[in-house]
Tab-separated table of C-alpha atoms and ligand atoms in Angstrom:
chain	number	residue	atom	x	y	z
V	1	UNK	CA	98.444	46.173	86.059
V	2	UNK	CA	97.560	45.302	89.557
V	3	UNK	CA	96.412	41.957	90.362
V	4	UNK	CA	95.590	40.100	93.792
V	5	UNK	CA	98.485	37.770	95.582
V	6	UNK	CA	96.589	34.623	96.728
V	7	UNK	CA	96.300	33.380	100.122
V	8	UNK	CA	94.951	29.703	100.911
V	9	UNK	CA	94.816	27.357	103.857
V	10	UNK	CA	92.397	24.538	104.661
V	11	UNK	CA	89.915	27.127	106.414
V	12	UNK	CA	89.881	30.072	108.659
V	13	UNK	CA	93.858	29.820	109.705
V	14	UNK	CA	95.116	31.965	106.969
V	15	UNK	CA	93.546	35.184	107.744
V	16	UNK	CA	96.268	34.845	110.284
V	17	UNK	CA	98.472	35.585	107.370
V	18	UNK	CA	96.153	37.985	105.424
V	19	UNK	CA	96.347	39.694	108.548
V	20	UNK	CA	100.019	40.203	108.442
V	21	UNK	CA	99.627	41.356	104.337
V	22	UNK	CA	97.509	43.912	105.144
V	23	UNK	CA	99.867	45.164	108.044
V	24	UNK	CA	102.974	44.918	105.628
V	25	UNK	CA	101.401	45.547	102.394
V	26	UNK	CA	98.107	47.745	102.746
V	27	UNK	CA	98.105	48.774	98.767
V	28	UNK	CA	97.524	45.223	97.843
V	29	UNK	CA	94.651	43.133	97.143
V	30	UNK	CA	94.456	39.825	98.040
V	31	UNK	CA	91.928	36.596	97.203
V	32	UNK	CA	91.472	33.908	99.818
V	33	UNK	CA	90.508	30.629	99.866
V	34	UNK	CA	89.892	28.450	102.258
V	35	UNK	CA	88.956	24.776	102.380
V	36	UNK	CA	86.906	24.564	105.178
V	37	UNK	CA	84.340	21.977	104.067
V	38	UNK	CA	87.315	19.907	103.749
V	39	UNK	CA	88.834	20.888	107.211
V	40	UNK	CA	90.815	19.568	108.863
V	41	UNK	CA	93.780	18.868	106.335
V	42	UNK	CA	96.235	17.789	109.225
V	43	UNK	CA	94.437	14.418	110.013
V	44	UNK	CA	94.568	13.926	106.340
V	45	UNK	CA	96.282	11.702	104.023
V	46	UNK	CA	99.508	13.023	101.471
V	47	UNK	CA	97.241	11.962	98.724
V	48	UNK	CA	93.722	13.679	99.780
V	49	UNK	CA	96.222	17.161	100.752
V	50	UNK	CA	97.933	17.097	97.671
V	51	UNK	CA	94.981	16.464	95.878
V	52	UNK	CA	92.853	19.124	97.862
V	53	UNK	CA	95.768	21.556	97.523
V	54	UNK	CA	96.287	21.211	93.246
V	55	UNK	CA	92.148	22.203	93.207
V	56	UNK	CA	92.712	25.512	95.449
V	57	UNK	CA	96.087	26.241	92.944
V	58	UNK	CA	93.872	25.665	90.103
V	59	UNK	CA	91.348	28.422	91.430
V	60	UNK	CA	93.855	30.843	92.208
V	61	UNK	CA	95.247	30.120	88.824
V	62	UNK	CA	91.703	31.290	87.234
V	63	UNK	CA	91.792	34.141	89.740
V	64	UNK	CA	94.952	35.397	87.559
V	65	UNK	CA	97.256	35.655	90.496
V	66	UNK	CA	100.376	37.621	90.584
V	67	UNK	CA	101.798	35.201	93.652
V	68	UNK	CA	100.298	32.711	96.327
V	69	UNK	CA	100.806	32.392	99.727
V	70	UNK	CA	100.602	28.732	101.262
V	71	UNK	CA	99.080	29.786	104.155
V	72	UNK	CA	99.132	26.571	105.882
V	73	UNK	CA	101.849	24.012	107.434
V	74	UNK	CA	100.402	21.459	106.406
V	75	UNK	CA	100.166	22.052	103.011
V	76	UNK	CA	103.577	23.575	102.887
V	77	UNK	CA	104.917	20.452	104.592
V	78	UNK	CA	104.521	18.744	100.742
V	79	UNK	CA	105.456	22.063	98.613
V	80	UNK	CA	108.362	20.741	96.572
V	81	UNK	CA	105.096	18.181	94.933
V	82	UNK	CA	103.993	21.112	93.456
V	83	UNK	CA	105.448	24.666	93.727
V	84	UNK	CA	106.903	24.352	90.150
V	85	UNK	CA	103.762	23.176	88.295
V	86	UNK	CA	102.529	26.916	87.803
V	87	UNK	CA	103.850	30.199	86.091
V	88	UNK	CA	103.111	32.324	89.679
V	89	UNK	CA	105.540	32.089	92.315
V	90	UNK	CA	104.293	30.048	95.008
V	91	UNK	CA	105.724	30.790	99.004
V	92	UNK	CA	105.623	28.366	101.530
V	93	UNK	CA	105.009	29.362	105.625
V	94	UNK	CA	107.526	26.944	106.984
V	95	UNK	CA	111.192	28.030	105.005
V	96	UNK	CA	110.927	31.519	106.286
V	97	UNK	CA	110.365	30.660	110.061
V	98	UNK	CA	112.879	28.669	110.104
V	99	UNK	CA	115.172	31.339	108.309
V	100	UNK	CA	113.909	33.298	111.439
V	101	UNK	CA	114.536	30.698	113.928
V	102	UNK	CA	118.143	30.139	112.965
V	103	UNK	CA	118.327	34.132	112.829
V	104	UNK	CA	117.120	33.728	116.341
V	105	UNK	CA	120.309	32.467	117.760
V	106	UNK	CA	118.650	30.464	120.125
V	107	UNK	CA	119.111	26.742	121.499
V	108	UNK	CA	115.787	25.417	122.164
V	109	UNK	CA	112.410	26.025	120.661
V	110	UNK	CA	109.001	24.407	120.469
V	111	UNK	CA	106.880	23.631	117.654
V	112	UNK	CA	103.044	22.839	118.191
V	113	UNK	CA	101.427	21.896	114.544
V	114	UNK	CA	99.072	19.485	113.018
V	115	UNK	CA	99.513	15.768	113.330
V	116	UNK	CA	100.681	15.495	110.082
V	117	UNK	CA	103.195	18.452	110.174
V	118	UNK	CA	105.138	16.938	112.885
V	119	UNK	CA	105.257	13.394	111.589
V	120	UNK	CA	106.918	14.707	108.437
V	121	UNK	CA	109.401	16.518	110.493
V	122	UNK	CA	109.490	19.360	108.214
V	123	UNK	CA	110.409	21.855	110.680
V	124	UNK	CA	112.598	19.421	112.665
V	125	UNK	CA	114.536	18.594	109.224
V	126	UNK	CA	115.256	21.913	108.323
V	127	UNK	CA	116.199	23.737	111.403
V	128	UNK	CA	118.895	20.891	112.605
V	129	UNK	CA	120.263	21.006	108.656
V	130	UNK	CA	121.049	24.542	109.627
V	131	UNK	CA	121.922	24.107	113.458
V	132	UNK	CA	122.404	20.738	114.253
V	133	UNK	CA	122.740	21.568	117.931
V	134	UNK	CA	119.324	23.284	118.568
V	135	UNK	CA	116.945	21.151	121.452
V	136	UNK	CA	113.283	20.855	119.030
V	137	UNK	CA	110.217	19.699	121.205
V	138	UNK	CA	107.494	19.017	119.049
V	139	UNK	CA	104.086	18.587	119.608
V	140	UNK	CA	101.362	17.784	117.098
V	141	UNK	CA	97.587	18.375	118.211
V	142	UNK	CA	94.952	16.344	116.517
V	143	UNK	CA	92.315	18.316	117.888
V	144	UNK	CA	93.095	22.095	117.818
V	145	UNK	CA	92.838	23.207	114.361
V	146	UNK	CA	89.294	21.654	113.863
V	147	UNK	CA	87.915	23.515	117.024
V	148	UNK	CA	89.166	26.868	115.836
V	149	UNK	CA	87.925	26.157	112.309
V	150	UNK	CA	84.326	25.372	114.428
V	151	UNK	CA	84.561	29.122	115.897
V	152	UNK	CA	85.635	27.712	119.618
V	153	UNK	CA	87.909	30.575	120.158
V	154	UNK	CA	86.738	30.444	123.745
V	155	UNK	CA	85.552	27.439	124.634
V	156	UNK	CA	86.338	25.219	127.691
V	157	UNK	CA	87.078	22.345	125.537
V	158	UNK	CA	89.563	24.987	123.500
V	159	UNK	CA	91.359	25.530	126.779
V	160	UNK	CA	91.861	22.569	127.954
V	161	UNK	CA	93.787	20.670	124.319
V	162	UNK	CA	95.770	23.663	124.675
V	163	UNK	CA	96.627	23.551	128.439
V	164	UNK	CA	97.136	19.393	127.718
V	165	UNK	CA	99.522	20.589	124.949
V	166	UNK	CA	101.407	23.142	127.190
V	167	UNK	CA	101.749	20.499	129.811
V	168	UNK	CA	102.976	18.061	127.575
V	169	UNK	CA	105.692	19.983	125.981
V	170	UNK	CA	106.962	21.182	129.820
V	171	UNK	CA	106.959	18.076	130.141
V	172	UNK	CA	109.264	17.266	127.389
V	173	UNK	CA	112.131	20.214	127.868
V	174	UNK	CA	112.192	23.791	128.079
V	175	UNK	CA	109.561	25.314	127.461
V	176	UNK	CA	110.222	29.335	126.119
V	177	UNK	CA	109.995	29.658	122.395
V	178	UNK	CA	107.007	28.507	120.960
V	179	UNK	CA	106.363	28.441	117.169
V	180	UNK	CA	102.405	28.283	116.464
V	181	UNK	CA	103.020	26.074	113.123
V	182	UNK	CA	99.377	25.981	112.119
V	183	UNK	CA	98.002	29.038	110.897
V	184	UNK	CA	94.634	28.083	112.919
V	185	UNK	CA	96.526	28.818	116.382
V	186	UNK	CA	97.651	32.119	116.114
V	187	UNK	CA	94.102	32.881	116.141
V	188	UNK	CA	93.454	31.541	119.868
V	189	UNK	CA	97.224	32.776	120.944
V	190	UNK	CA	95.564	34.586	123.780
V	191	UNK	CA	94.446	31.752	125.243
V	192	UNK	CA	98.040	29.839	124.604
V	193	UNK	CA	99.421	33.250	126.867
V	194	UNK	CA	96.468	33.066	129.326
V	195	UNK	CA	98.024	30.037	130.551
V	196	UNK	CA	101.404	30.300	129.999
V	197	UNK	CA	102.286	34.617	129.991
V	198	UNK	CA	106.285	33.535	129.660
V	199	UNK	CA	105.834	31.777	126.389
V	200	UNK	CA	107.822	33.787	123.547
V	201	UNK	CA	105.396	33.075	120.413
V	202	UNK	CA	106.188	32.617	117.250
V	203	UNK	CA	103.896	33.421	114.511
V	204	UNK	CA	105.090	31.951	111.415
V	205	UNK	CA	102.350	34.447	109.891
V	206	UNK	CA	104.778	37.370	110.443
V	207	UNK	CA	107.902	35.725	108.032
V	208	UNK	CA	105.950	34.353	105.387
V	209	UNK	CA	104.022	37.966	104.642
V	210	UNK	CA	108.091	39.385	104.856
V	211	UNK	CA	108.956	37.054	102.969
V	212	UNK	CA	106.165	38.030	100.140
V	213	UNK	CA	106.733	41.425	101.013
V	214	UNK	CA	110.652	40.987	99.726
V	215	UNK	CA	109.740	39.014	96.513
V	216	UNK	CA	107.226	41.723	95.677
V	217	UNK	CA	109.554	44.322	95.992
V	218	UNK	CA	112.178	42.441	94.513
V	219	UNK	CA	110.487	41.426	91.249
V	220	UNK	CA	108.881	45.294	91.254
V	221	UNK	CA	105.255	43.602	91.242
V	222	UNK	CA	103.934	45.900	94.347
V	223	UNK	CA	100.674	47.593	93.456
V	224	UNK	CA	100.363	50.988	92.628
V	225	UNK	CA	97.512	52.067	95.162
V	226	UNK	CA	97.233	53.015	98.872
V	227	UNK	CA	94.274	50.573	99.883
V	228	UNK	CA	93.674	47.093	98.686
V	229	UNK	CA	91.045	45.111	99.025
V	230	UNK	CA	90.174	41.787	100.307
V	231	UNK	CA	87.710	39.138	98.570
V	232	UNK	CA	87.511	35.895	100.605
V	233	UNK	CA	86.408	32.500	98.959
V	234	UNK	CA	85.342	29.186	101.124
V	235	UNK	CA	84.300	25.952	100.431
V	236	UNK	CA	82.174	26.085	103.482
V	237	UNK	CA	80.180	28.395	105.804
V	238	UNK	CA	80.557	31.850	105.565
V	239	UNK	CA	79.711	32.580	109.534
V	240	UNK	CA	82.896	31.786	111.105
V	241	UNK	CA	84.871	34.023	108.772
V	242	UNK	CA	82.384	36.906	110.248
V	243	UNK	CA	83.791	36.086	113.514
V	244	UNK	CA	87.437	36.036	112.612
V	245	UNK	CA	87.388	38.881	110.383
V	246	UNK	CA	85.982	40.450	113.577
V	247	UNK	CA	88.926	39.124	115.863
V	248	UNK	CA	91.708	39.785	113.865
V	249	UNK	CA	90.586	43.028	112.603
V	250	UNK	CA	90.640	42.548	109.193
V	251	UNK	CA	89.753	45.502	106.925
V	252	UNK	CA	88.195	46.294	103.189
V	253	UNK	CA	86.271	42.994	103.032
V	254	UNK	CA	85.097	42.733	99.473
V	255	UNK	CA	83.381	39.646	100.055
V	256	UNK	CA	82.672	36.152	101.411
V	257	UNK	CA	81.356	34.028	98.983
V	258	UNK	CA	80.810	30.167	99.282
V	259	UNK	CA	82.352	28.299	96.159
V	260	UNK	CA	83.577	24.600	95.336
V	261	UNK	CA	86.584	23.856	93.675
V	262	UNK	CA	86.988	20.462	94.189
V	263	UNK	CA	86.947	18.132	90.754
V	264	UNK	CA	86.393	15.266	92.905
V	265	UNK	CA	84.650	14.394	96.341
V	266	UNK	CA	87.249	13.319	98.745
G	1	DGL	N1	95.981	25.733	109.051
G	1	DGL	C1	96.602	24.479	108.790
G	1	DGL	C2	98.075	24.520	109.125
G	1	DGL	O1	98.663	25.581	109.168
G	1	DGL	C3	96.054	23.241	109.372
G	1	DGL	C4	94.668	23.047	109.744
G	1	DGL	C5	94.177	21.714	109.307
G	1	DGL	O2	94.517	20.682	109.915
G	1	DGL	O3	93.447	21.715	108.315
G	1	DGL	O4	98.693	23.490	109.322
């Protein structure tokens, strides 16, 4: 039987990764969710993620899916609380960028993520367990996430947190390899190049739909058909995603339908 692999993030920043399933995987259908009345996560508490994260799990649960995708940094940042309390597989976006990072051979690299991704040094812990002599800057924006989530692809006030950030981390070492460690900033990566053409981005998007890709294949779970489909859930307003979907190209939209799945207001 052929059932949907799950995709959620705290909003809009996940299509990033839908965007990479349907590029990898175009036979399967996926259902997204994404948290956007409760945007942004990254200026968030552990409690109110976890909390936020274990309602979206028990959606995708009801949605009988075959996998999920933890389509944000943030939330992955806190995965070992709750990757084994459910009978799908659940894959994280941070273990296989780093996997790629350390495939990567390279010295120095840049991370630029939500507040709260860099203060739990998730990235930072892994990649020196596995090359203790790589240079990390890290960077964590307070700011970015919510004004993508708001639509601001192109706004002036866009441009300049991410100039500030680029001029910061130059600032800090050298600046080549960037990883875009929340799934929001892929989505404005044009304007990250716009100001800085050298940068070598790294879209953490890529390695976590190859890394689905392989477990899919692995456990023979791949779908039988040629085109999947794409239903999209949020918590919030359904205009943005119109805008995105339109942006990243995204194809055989099902539909975008607003739903709550939080037990609790947080
Ligand atoms: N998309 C999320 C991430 O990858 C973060 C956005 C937020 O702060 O809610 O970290």
């Amino acid at each position: 039987m052929n059932r949907h692999i799950g995709v959620l993030d705290s909003g809009i920043g996940g299509l990033t990764v839908v965007k990479e399933l349907q590029r990898q995987l175009p036979g399967e259908d996926i259902v997204y969710f994404g948290d956007n009345r409760n945007c942004p996560y990254g200026n968030r508490s552990e409690e109110e993620i976890l909390s936020l994260t274990m309602d979206m799990l028990e959606f995708m649960k009801s949605e009988g899916v075959k996998i999920v995708a933890i389509a944000c940094n943030t939330i992955s940042t806190l995965i070992d609380s709750y990757k084994d309390k459910y009978d799908f597989p659940i894959i994280d976006i941070i273990r296989p960028t780093v996997d790629h990072i350390i495939n990567m051979n390279t010295y120095n690299i840049a991370i630029i993520a939500t507040e709260f991704t860099i203060k739990t040094g998730a990235y930072e812990k892994q990649l020196l367990k596995k090359n203790s002599d790589i240079n990390i800057i890290n960077e964590g924006s307070k700011l970015l996430a919510g004004l993508v989530d708001a639509g601001k692809f192109d706004d002036s006030q866009t441009k300049e947190v991410i100039e500030t950030h680029i001029n910061n981390m130059s600032a800090k070492g050298d600046l080549y390899n960037l990883v875009l460690g929340c799934t929001h900033f892929p989505i404005v990566e044009d304007v990250f190049l716009s100001l800085a053409p050298e940068l070598n981005i790294i879209n953490p998007a890529f390695q976590q739909a190859k890394a689905i890709r392989q477990y899919l294949h692995k456990e023979n779970l791949l779908n039988d058909k040629e085109q999947g489909s794409l239903d999209i859930y949020t918590s919030g307003d359904t205009e943005v995603y119109s805008k995105v979907i339109e942006r990243l190209n995204l194809k055989n939209i099902k539909g975008i339908t607003t739903h709550n799945v939080n037990k609790a207001a947080i």
